[in-house]
Coordinates of C-alpha atoms and ligand atoms in Angstrom, one line a residue:
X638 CA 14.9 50.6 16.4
X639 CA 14.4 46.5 17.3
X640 CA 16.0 44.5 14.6
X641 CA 13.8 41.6 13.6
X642 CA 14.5 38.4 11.6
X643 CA 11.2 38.1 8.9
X644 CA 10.6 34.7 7.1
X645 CA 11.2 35.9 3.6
X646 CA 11.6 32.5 2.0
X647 CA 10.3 28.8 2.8
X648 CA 11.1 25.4 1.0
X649 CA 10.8 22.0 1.5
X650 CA 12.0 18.9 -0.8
X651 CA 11.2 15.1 -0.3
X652 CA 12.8 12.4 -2.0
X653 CA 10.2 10.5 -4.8
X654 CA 10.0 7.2 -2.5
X655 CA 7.0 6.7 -0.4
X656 CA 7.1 3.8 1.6
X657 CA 3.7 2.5 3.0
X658 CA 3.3 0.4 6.7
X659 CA 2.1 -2.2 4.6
X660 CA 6.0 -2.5 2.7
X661 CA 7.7 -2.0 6.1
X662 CA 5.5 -5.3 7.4
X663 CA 7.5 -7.3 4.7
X664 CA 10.5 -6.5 6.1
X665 CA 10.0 -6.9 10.0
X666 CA 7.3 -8.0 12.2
X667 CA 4.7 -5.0 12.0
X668 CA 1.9 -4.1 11.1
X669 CA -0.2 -1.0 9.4
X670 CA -2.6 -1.1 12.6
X671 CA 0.2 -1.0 15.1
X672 CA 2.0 2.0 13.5
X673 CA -1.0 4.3 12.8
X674 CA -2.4 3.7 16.4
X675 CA 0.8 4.0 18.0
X676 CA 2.8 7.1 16.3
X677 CA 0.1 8.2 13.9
X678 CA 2.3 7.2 10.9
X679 CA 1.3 5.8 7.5
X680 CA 4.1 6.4 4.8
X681 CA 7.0 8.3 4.8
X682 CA 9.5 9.4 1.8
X683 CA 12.9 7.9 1.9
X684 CA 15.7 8.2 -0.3
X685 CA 17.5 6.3 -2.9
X686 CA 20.7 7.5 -4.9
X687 CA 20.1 11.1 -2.9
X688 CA 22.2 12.0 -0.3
X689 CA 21.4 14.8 1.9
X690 CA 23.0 17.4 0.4
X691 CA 20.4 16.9 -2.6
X692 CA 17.4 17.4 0.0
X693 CA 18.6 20.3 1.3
X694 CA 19.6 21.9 -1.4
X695 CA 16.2 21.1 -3.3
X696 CA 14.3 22.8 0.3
X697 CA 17.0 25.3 -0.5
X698 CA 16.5 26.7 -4.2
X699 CA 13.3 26.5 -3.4
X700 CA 13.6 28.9 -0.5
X701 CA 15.4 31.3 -2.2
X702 CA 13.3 31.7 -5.1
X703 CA 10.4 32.3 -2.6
X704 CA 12.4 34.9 -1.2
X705 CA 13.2 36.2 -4.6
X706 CA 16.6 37.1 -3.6
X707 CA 19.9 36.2 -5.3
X708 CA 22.0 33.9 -3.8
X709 CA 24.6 36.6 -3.6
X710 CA 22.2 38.2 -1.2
X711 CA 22.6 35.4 1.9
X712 CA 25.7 36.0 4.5
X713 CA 25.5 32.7 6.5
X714 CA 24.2 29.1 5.7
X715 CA 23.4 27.2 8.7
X716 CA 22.1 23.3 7.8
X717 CA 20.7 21.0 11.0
X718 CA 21.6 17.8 10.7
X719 CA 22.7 14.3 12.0
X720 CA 23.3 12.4 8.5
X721 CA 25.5 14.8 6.6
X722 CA 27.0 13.4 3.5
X723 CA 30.6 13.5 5.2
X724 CA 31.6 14.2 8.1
X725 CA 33.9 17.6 7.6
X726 CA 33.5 19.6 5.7
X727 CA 29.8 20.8 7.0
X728 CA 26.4 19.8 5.1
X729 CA 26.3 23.6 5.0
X730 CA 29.5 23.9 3.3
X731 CA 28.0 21.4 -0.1
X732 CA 25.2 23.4 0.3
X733 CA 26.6 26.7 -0.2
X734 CA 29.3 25.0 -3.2
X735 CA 25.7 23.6 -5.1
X736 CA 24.0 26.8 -4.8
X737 CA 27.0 28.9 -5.7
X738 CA 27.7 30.9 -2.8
X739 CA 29.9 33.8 -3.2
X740 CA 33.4 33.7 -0.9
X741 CA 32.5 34.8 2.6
X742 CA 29.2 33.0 3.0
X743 CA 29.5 31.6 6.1
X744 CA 28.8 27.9 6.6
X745 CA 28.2 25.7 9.8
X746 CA 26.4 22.9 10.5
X747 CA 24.3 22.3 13.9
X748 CA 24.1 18.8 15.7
X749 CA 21.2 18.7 18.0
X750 CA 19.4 16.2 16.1
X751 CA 15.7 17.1 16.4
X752 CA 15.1 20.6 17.8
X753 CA 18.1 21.6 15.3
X754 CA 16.6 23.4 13.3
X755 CA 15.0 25.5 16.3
X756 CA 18.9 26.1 17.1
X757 CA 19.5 26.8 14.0
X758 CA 17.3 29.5 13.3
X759 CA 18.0 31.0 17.3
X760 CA 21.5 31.1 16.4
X761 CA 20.8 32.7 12.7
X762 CA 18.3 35.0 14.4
X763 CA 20.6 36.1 17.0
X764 CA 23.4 36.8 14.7
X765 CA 21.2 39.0 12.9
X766 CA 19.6 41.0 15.8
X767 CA 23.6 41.7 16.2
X768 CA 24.0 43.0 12.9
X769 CA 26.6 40.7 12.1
X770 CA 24.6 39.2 9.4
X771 CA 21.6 39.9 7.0
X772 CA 20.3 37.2 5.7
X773 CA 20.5 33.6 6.5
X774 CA 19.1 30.5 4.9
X775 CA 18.4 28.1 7.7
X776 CA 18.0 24.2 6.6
X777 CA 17.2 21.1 8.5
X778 CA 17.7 18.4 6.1
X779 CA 18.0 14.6 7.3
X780 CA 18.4 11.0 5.5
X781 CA 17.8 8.9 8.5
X782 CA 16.9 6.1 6.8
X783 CA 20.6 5.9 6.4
X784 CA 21.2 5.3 10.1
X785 CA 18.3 3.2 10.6
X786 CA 18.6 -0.6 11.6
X787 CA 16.3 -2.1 9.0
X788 CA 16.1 -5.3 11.3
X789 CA 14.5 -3.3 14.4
X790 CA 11.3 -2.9 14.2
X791 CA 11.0 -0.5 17.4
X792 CA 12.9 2.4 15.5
X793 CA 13.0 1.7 11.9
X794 CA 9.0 2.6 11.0
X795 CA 9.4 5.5 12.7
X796 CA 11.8 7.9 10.4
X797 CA 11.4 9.4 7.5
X798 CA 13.9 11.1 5.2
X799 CA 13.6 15.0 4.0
X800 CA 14.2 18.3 4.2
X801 CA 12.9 22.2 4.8
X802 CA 14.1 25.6 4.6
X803 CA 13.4 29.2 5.7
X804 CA 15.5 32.2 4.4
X805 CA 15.4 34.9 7.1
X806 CA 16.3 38.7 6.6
X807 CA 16.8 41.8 8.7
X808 CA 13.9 43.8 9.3
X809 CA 13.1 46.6 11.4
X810 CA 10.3 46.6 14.1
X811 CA 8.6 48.4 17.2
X812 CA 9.6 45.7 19.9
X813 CA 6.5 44.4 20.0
X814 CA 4.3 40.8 19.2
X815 CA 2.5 43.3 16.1
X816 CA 6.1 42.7 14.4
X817 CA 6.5 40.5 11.7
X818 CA 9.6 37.5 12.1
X819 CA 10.8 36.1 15.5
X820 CA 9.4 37.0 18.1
X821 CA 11.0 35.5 21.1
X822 CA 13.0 32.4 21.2
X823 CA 14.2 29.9 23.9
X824 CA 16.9 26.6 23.9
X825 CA 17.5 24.4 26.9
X826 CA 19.0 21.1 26.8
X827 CA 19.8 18.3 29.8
X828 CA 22.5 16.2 29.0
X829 CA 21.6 13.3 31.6
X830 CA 19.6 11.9 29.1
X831 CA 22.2 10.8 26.9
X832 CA 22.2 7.6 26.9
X833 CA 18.7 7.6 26.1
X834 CA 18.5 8.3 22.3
X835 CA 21.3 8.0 20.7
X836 CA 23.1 6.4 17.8
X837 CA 25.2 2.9 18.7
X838 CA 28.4 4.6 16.7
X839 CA 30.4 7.6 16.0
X840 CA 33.8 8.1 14.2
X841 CA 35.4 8.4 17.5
X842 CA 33.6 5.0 18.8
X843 CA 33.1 3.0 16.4
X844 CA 34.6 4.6 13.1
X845 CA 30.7 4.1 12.2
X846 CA 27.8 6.5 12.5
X847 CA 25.9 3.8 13.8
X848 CA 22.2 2.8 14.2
X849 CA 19.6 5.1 16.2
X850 CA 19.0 3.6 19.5
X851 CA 15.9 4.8 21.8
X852 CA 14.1 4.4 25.2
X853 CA 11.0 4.9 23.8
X854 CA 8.5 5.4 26.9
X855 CA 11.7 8.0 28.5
X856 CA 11.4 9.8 25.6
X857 CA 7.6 9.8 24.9
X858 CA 7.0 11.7 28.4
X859 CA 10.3 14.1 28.0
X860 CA 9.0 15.0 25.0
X861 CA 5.4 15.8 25.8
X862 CA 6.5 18.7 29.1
X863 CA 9.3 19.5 27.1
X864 CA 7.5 20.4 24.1
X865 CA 5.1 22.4 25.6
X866 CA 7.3 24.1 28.3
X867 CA 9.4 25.7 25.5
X868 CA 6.1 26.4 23.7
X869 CA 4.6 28.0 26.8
X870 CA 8.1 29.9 27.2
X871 CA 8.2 31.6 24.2
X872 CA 4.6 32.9 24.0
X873 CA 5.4 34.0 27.7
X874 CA 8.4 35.8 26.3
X875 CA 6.2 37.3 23.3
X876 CA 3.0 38.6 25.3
X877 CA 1.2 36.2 23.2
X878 CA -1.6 34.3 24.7
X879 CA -3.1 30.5 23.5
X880 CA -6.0 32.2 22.5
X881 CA -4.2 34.4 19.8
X882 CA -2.1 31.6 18.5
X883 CA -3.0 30.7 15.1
X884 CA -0.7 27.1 14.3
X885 CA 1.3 25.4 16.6
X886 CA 3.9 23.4 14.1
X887 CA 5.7 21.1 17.3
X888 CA 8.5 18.6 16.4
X889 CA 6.8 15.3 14.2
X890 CA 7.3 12.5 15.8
X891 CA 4.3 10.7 17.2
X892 CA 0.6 11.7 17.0
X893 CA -0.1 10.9 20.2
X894 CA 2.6 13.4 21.6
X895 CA 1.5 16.1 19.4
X896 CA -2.2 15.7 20.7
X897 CA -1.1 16.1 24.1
X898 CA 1.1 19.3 24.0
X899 CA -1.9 20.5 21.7
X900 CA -4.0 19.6 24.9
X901 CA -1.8 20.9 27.5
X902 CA -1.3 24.2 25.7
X903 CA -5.1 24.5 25.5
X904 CA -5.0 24.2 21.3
X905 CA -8.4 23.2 19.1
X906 CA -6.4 20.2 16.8
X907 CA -7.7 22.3 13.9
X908 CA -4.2 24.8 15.2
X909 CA -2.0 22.2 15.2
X910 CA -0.3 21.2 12.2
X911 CA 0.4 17.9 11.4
X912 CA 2.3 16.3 8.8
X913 CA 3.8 13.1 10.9
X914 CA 1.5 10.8 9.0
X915 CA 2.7 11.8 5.3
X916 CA 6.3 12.3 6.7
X917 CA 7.7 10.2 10.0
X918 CA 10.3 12.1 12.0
X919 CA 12.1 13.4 9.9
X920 CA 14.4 15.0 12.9
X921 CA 16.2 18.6 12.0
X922 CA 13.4 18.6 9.0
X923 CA 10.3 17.9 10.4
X924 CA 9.0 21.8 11.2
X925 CA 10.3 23.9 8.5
X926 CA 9.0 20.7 6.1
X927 CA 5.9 21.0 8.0
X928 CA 6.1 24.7 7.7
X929 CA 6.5 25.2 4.0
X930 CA 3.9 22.2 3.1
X931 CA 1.0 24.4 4.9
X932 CA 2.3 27.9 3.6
X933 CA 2.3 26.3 0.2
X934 CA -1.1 24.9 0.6
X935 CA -2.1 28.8 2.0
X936 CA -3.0 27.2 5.7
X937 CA -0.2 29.8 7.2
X938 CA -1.2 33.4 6.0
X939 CA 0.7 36.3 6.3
X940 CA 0.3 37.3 9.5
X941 CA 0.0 34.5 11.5
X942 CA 0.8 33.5 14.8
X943 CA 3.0 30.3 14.5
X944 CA 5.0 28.7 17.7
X945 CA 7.3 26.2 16.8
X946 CA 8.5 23.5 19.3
X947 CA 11.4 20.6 19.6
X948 CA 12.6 18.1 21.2
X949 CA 15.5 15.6 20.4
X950 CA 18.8 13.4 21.2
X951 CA 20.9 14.9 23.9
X952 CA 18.2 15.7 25.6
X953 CA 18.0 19.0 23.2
X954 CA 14.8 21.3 22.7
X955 CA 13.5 25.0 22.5
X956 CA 10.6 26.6 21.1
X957 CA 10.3 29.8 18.8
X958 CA 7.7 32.2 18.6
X959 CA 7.0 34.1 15.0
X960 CA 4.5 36.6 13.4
X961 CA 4.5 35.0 10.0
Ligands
LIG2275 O1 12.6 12.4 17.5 C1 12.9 12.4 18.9 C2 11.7 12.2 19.7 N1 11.2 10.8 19.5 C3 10.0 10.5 20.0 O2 9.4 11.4 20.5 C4 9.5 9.1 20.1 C5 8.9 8.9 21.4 N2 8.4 7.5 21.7 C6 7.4 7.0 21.0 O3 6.9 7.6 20.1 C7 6.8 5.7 21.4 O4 7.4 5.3 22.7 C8 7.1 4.5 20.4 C9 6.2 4.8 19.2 C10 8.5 4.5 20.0 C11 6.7 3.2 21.0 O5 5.3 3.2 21.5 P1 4.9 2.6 22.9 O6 3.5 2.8 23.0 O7 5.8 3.3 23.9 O8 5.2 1.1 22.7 P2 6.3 0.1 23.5 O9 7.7 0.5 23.2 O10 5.8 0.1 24.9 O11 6.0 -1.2 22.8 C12 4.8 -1.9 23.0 C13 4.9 -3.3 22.3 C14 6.1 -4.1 22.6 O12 5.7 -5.4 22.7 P3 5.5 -6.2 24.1 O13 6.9 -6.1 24.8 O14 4.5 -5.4 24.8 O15 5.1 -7.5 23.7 C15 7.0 -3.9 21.4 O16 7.8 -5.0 21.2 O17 4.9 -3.1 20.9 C16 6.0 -3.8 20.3 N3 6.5 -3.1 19.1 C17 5.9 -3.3 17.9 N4 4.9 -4.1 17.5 C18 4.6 -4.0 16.1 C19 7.5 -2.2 19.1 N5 7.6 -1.8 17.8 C20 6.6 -2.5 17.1 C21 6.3 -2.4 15.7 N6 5.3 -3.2 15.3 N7 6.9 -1.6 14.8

């Protein structure tokens, strides 16, 4: 018997604002051509009165009702995120108190900004390939527009604010890539890159969270081997060639970056999804957001072959591999 974790559930929930280049250009010194050449962006949602608990538990509900379960049913509520509403208890914790969760649920919240919600859903996956849980609803859910320095113009028109959600259950497979759910996963992070993303505050720091700070160019090229080393490691790990890959959903945060990990791993762009132009990075959020959106829209059948990369703050990333 080979316990798998199956995608039973997927959500995804955006705050009403859109905000165009054109209305970030009246506010620094940009423009719509520089964005949408450089990163491939041309709005992004962001919030008003919603906090993040709201996001994620809209990309929540909807999750669950996907899955059709009751909310009885989930054991462990995991949310990635680096703007929670406070900063204990957990994002996870309001989560589980606006959907109701019965006592015992358990509820933690990951920090490793923009492949969290790949470390998210290894953790959830692993715990259930223990048997120590069921089912898990995994959420990255992220308001960066709230730690965003609206005066500098090399981060703020970059991030976008939203959220997306997967509810994964225990299934039983043969061990091999025919199984539905996860596949394979992998995480790695290298923390001599700190200094190079980061927010300028914490609460031990600066009793602030602090504005998001970031060598560009260092990250651009990190993220490009890193993306598709984890990508290439997890099909490795799942006998899965790039031929039988049917979407690549890799971490949102620049066009150009997704294009070349969609190169390097030998891709046509029509596998490679895309939603960094409607979205920004959206950090923890950007794949299962992406991920819902194009189940929703019936892109990702049943089925499918989907690799999921990220890359992020610390430096953190890791791939997943999953027969959807
Ligand atoms: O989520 C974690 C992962 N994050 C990422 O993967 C982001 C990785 N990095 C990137 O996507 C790109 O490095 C950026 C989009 C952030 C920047 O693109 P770039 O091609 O590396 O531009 P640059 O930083 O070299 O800036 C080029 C020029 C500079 O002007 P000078 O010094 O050449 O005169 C900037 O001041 O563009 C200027 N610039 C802007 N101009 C208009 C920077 N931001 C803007 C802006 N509008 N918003």
């Amino acid at each position: 018997m080979h316990i798998r974790s199956e995608i039973i559930g997927w959500g995804h929930y955006l705050p009403k604002k859109v905000v165009t280049n054109d209305d970030l250009a009246k506010i620094v010194d940009t423009n719509d051509e520089w964005i949408s050449t450089r990163t491939g962006i041309k709005t992004r949602h962001l919030v008003e009165e919603e906090l993040t608990s709201d996001l994620a538990y809209g990309a929540a509900k909807m999750a669950i009702e996907k899955a059709g379960i009751s909310v009885d049913e989930i054991d462990s509520i995991v949310v990635a995120t680096v703007t929670p509403d406070n900063t204990t208890p957990s994002l996870a914790a309001k989560v589980a108190n606006k959907l109701n969760a019965k006592s015992g649920t358990v509820t933690y919240d990951i920090s490793a900004a923009c492949s969290g919600f790949v470390y998210g859903l290894t953790q959830a996956d692993n715990m259930i390939r223990l048997g120590q849980i069921k089912t898990a609803l995994v959420i990255g859910s992220e308001s960066l527009s709230k730690i965003v320095d609206w005066t500098d113009r090399n981060t703020c028109v970059l991030f976008g604010d939203g959220a997306g959600a997967v509810v994964i259950r225990a299934k039983e497979g043969e061990g091999t890539s025919a199984d539905t759910g996860i596949l394979a996963t992998k995480l790695y992070a290298d923390a001599a890159h700190y200094e190079s993303l980061k927010t300028t505050g914490g609460v031990a720091s600066t009793k602030t969270a602090g504005f998001i700070f970031m060598d560009g160019k260092e990250v651009f090229k990190f993220a490009v081997n890193s993306l598709s080393q984890a990508a290439e490691t997890v099909m490795q790990m799942g006998g899965i060639s790039s031929k039988d890959v049917d979407w690549l959903i890799p971490h949102q945060a620049n066009i150009r970056i997704i294009s070349n990990v969609g190169e390097k791993l030998e891709l046509p762009t029509e596998k490679v999804i895309v939603a960094v132009d409607h979205h920004g990075n959206t950090s923890a959020a950007s794949i299962p957001l992406a991920l819902s959106e194009n189940i929703e829209s019936g892109k990702i059948k049943k089925g499918d072959i989907i690799v999921m990369t990220a890359m992020g703050a610390g430096f953190t990333w890791g791939g997943a591999l999953i027969r959807f």
